[in-house]
Tab-separated table of C-alpha atoms in Angstrom:
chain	number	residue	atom	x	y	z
A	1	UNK	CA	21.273	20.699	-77.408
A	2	UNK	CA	20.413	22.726	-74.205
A	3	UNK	CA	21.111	21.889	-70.934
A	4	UNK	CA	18.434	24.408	-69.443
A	5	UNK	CA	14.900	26.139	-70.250
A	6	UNK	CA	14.452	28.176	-73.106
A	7	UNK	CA	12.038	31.075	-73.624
A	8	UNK	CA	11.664	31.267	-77.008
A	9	UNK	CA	13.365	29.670	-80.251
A	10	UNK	CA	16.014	32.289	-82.047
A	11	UNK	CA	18.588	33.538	-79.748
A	12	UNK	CA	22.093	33.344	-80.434
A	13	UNK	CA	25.047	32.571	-79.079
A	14	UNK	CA	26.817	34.661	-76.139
A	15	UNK	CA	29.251	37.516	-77.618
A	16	UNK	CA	32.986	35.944	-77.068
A	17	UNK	CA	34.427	37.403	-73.492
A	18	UNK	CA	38.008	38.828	-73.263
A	19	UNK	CA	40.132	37.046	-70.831
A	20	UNK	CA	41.776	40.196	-69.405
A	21	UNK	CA	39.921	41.399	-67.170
A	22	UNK	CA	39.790	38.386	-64.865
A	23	UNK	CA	39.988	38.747	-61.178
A	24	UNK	CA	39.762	42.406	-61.268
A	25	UNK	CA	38.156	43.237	-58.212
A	26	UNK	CA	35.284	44.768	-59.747
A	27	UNK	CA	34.642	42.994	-62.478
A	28	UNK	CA	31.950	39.978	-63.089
A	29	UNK	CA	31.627	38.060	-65.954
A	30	UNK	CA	28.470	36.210	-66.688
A	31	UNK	CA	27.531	33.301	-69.140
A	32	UNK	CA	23.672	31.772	-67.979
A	33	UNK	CA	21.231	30.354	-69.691
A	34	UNK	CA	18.518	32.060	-71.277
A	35	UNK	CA	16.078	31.636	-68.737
A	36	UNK	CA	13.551	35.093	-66.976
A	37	UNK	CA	14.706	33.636	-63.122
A	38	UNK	CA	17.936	35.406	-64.212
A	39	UNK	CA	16.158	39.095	-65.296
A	40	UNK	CA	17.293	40.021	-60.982
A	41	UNK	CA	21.046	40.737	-62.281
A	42	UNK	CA	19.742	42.473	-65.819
A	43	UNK	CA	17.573	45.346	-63.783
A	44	UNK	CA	19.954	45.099	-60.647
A	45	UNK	CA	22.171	46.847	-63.318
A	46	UNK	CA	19.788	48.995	-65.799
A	47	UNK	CA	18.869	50.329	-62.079
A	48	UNK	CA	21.965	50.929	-61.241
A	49	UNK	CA	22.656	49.064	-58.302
A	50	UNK	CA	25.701	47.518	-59.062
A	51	UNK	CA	27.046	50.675	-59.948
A	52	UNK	CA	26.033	51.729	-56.875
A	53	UNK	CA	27.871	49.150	-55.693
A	54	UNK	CA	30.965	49.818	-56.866
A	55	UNK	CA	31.368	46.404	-59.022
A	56	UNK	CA	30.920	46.034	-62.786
A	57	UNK	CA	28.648	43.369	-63.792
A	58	UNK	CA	28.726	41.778	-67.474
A	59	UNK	CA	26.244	39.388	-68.449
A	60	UNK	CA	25.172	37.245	-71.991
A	61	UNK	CA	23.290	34.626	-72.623
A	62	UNK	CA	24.929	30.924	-73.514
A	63	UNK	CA	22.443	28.236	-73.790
A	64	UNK	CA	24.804	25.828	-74.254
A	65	UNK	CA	26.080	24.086	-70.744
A	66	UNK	CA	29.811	22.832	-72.163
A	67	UNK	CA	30.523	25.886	-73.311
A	68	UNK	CA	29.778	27.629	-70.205
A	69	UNK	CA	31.729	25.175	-68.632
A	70	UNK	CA	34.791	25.730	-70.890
A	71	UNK	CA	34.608	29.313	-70.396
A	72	UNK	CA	34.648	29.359	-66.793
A	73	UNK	CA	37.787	26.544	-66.947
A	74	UNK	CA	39.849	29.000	-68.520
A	75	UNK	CA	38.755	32.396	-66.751
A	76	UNK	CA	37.205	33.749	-69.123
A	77	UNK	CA	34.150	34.229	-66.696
A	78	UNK	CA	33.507	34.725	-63.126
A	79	UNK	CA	30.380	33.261	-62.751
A	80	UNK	CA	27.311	30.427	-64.190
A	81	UNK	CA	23.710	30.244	-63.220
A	82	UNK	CA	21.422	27.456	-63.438
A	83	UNK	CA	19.862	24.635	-61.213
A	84	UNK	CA	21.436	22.403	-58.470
A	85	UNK	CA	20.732	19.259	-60.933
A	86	UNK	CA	22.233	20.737	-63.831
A	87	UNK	CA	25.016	22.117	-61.879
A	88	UNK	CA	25.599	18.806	-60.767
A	89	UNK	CA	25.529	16.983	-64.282
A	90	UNK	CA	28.285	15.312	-66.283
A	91	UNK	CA	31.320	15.707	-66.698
A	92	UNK	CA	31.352	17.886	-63.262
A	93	UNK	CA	33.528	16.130	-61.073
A	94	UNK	CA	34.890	17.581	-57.222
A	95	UNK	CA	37.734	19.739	-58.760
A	96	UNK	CA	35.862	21.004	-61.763
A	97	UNK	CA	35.919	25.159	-61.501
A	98	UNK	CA	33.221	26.377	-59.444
A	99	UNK	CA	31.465	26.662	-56.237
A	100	UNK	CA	27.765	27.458	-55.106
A	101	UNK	CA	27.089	30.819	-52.988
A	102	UNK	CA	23.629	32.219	-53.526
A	103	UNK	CA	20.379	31.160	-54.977
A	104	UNK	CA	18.194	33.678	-57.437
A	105	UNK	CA	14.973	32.039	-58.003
A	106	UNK	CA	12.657	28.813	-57.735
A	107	UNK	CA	11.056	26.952	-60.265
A	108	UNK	CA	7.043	26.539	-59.242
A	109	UNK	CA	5.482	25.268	-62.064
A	110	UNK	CA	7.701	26.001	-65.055
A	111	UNK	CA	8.970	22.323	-65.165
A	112	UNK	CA	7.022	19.604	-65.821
A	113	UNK	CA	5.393	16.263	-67.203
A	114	UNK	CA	2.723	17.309	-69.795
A	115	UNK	CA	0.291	13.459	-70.320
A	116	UNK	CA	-1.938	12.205	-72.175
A	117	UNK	CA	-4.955	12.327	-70.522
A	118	UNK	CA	-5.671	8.647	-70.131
A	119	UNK	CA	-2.800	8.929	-67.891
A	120	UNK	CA	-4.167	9.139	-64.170
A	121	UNK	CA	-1.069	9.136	-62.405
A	122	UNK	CA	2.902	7.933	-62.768
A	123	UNK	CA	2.190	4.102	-62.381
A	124	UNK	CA	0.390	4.463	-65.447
A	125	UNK	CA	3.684	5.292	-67.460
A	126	UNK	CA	4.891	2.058	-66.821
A	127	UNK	CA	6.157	0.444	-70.081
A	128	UNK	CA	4.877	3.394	-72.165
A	129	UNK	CA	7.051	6.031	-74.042
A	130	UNK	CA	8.509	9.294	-71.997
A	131	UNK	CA	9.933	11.494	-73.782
A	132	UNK	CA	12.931	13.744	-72.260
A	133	UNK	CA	15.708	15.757	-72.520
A	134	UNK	CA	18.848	14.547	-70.832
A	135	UNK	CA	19.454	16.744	-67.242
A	136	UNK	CA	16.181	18.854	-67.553
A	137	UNK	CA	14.321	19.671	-64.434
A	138	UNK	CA	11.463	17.990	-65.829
A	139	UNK	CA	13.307	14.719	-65.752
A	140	UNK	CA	14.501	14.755	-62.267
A	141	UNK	CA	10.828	15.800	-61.247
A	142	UNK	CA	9.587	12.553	-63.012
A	143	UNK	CA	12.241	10.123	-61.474
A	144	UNK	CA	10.982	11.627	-57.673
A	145	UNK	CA	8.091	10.918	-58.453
A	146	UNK	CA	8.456	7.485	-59.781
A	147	UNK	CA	10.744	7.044	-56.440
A	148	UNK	CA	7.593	7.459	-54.259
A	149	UNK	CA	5.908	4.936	-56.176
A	150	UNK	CA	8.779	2.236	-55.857
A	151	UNK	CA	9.694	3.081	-59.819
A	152	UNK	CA	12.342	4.050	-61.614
A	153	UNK	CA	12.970	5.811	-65.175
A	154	UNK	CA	13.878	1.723	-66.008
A	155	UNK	CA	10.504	1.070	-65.464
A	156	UNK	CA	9.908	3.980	-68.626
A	157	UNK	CA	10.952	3.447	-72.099
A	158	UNK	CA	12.313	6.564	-72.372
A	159	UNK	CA	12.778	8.203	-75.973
A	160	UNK	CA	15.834	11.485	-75.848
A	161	UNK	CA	14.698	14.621	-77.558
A	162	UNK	CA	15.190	18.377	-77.547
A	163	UNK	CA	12.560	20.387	-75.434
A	164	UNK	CA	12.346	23.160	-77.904
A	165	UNK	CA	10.322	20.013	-79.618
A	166	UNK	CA	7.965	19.025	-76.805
A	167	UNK	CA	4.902	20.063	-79.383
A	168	UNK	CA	5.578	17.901	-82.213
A	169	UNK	CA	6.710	14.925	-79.950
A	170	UNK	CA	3.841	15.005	-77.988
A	171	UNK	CA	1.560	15.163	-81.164
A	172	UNK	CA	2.626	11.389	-81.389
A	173	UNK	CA	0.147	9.430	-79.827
A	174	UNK	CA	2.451	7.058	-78.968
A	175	UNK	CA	4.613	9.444	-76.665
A	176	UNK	CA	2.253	8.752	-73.187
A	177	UNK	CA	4.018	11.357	-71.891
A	178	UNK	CA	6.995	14.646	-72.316
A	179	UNK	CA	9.465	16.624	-69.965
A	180	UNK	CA	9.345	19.812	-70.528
A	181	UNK	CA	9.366	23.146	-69.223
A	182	UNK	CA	7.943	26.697	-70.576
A	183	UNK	CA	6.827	27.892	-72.160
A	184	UNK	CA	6.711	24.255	-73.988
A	185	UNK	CA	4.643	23.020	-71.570
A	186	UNK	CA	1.980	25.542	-71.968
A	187	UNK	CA	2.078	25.272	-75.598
A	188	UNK	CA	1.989	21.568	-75.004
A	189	UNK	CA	-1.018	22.010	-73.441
A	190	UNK	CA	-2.984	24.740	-75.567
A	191	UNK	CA	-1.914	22.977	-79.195
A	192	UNK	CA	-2.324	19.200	-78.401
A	193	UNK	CA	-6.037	19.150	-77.597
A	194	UNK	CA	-7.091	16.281	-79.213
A	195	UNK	CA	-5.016	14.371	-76.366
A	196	UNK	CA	-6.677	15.921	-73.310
A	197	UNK	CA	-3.421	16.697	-72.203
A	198	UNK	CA	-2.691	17.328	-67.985
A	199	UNK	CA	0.195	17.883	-66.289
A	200	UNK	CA	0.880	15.051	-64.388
A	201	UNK	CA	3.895	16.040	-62.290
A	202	UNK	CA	5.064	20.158	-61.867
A	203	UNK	CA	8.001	21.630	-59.984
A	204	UNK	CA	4.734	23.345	-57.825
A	205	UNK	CA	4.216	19.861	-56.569
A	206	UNK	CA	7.895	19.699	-55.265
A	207	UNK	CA	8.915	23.234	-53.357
A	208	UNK	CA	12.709	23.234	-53.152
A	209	UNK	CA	13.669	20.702	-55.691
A	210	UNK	CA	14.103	23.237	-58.495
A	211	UNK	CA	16.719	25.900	-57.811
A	212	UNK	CA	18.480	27.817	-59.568
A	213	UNK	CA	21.778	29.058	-57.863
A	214	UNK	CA	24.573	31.162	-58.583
A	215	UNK	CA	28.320	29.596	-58.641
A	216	UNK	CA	31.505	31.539	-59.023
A	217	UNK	CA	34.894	30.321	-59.647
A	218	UNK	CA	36.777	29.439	-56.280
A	219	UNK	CA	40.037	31.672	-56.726
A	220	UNK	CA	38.048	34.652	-57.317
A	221	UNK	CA	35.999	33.976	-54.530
A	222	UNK	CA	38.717	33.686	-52.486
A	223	UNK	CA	40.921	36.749	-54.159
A	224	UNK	CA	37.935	39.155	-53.850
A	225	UNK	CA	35.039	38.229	-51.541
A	226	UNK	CA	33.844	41.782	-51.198
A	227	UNK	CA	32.970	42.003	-54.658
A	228	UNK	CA	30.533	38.872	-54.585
A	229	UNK	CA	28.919	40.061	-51.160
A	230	UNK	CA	28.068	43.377	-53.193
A	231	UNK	CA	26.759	41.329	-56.136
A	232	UNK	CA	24.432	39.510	-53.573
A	233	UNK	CA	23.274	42.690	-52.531
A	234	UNK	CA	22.333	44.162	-55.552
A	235	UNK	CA	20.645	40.547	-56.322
A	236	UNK	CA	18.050	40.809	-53.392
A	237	UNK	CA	17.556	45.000	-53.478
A	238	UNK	CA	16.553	44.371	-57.141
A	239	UNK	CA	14.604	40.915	-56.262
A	240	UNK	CA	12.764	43.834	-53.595
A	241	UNK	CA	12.114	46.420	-56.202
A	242	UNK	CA	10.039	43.245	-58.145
A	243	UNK	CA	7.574	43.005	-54.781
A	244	UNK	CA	7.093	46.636	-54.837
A	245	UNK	CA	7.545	47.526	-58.471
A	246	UNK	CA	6.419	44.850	-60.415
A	247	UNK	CA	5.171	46.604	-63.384
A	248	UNK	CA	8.649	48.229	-63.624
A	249	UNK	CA	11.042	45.291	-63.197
A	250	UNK	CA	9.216	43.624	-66.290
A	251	UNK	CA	9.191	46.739	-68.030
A	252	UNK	CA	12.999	46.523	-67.650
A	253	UNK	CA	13.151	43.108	-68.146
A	254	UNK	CA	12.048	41.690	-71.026
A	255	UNK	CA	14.134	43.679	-73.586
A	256	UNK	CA	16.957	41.571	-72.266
A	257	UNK	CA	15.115	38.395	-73.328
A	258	UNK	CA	13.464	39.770	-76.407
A	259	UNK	CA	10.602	39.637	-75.075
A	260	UNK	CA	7.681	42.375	-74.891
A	261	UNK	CA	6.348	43.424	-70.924
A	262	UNK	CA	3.489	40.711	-71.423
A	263	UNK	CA	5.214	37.618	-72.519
A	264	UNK	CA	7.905	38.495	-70.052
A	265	UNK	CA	5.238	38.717	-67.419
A	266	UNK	CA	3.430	35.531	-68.668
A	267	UNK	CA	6.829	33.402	-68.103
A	268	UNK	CA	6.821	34.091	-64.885
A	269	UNK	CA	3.790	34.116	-63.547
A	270	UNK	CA	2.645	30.665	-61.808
A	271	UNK	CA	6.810	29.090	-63.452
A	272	UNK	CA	8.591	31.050	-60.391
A	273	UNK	CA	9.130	32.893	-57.812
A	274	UNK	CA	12.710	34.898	-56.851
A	275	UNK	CA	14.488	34.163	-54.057
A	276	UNK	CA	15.017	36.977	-51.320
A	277	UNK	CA	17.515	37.555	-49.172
A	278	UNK	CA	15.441	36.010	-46.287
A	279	UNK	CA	14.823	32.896	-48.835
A	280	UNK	CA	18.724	32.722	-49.539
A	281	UNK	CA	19.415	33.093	-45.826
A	282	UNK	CA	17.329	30.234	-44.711
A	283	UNK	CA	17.969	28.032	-47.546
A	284	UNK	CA	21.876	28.410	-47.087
A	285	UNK	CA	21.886	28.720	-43.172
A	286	UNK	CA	25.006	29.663	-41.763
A	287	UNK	CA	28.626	27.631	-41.527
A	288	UNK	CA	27.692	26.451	-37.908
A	289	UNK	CA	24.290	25.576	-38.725
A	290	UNK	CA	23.801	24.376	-42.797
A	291	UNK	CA	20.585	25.139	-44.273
A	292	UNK	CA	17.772	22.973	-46.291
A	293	UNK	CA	19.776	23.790	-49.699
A	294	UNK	CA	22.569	20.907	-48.506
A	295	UNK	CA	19.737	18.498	-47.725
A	296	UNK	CA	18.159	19.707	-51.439
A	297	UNK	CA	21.593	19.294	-53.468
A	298	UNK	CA	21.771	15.371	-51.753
A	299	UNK	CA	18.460	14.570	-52.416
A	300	UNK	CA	19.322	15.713	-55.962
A	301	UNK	CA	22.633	14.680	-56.223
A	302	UNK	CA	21.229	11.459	-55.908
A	303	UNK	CA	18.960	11.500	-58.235
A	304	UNK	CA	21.428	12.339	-61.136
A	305	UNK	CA	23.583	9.657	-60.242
A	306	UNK	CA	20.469	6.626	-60.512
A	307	UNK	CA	19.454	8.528	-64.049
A	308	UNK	CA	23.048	8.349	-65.186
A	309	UNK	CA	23.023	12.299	-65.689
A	310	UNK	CA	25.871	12.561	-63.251
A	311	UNK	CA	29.299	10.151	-62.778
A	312	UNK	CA	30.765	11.717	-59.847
A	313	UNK	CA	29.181	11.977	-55.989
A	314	UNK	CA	29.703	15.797	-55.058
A	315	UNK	CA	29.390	16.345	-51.489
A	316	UNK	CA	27.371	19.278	-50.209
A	317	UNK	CA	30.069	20.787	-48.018
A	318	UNK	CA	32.509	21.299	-50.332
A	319	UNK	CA	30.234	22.714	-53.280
A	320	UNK	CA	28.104	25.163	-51.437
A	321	UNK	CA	30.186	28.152	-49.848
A	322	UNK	CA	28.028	30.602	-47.350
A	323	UNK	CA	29.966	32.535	-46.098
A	324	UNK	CA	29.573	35.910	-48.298
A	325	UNK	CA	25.682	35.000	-47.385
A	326	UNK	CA	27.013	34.852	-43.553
A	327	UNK	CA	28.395	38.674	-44.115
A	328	UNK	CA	25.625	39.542	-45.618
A	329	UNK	CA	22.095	41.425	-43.116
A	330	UNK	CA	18.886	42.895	-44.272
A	331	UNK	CA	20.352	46.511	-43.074
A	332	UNK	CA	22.832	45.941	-46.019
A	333	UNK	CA	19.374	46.213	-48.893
A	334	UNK	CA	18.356	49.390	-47.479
């Protein structure tokens, strides 16, 4: 079952990595979800700015969150992707391989709770069927917004299913309610018409909740810093060329997601929004002065341990590392 957002139904498995390469000092190895927040590293090196660079930058798509995990225990990868919740998620303890050190993108409206339209607004789920994936987005989106309403997910019967089957679930009448994200959701919404279906809580509703960072392993961090300030860098100048070359960075794109230019574009338009280097900067702050993403990753932190989807309390300090972001100036994307 996946542990993060799918685009579509059909891809495989990441090709196997060799081991023997690790810790070079220009070599990154990537396993992420399949997910179009990621498509920054995929044109940061068909444009060749890692090259550029002088770093080597290898990425495939796992789906799978264990096996991402296993990878990066033995070193056969550098680096993961995905969201502070997931990151955060069982069995992840405070020793388990890998640290946070730069954010890509933002979920703002790709995650959410698709209702039935009788539902007005979360205190109506109580005692009714919600159906979710365990550690989705979607789920911790719910629970913060039962929180503000004195509720918890106990208050919810909630069914587990896989998101790739919000459609059929939600064709149940008596599911009041499904996590999801997209493009589920919007199929959710377009197929199930007979339901009047709305969507009663989005990621838009709750800036800075949804994050997707990037974590690398801690010795190679620490071996070769250089090489992950240079990765940064070719993160943000290619996150720039999508302000000023939109067209272009989804021409480039979707290919990686097998995806033509207009169903790339339509996954991202009103789900997310890339982070910059000024976004990064502000949301990691600097080692004197932390920034909002330590408040974000307690807040959520928090949240996985009350809906069981994590067992261990990671502190913020010790998970998130700025200080390639603290080495790293606007003069440096030009």
């Amino acid at each position: 079952m996946s542990f993060k957002r799918i685009l579509a139904a059909g891809f495989g498995l990441a090709v196997a990595m060799s081991a023997s390469a690790a810790h070079a000092d220009d070599k990154i190895r990537i396993l992420c979800p399949t997910w179009s927040g990621y498509a920054p590293v995929f044109v940061a090196n068909d444009l060749g700015y890692f090259k550029a660079l002088g770093i080597d930058v290898d990425i495939k798509f796992e789906d799978e969150r264990p096996n991402v995990m296993a990878a990066m225990a033995r070193g056969d990868i550098e680096m993961d992707m995905r969201t502070v919740g997931e990151y955060q998620g069982k069995p992840r303890d405070a020793d388990t391989p890998g640290i946070i050190i730069g954010t890509i993108d933002e979920s703002l409206g790709g995650d959410g709770v698709v209702a039935d339209g009788s539902i007005k607004s979360v205190e109506d789920l109580k005692g009714k069927t919600v159906a979710s994936e365990p550690n989705i987005p979607a789920r911790l989106l719910l629970q913060l917004a039962l929180k503000k309403k004195g509720m918890t997910l106990n208050d919810l019967n909630v069914k587990q299913i896989a998101t790739a089957d919000t459609v059929a679930v939600f064709a149940d009448s008596s599911i009041a309610a499904v996590a999801t994200y997209q493009p589920f959701l919007s199929q959710a919404l377009d197929k199930i018409k007979m339901r009047s279906p709305k969507v009663l809580v989005s990621s838009s509703d709750y800036r800075g909740i949804i994050i997707d960072v990037i974590i690398v392993r801690q010795d190679d961090l620490k071996a070769n810093p250089e090489k992950y300030r240079k990765f940064l860098i070719g993160i943000f100048k290619a996150i720039e060329y999508f302000k000023t070359n939109k067209a272009d960075f989804i021409k480039l794109a979707a290919p990686h997601f097998n995806l033509k230019p207009q169903e790339f574009s339509d996954s991202i338009e009103g789900s997310l929004v890339y982070t910059s280097y000024k976004d990064t900067a502000e949301y990691f702050g600097t080692p004197a002065k932390p920034g909002s993403l330590y408040g974000i990753f307690g807040t959520v932190m928090q949240l996985n341990l009350e809906n069981g989807a994590a067992d261990h309390k990671l502190v913020a300090a010790k998970q998130i590392d700025s200080s390639i972001m603290a080495k790293i100036s606007a003069s440096d994307l030009k």
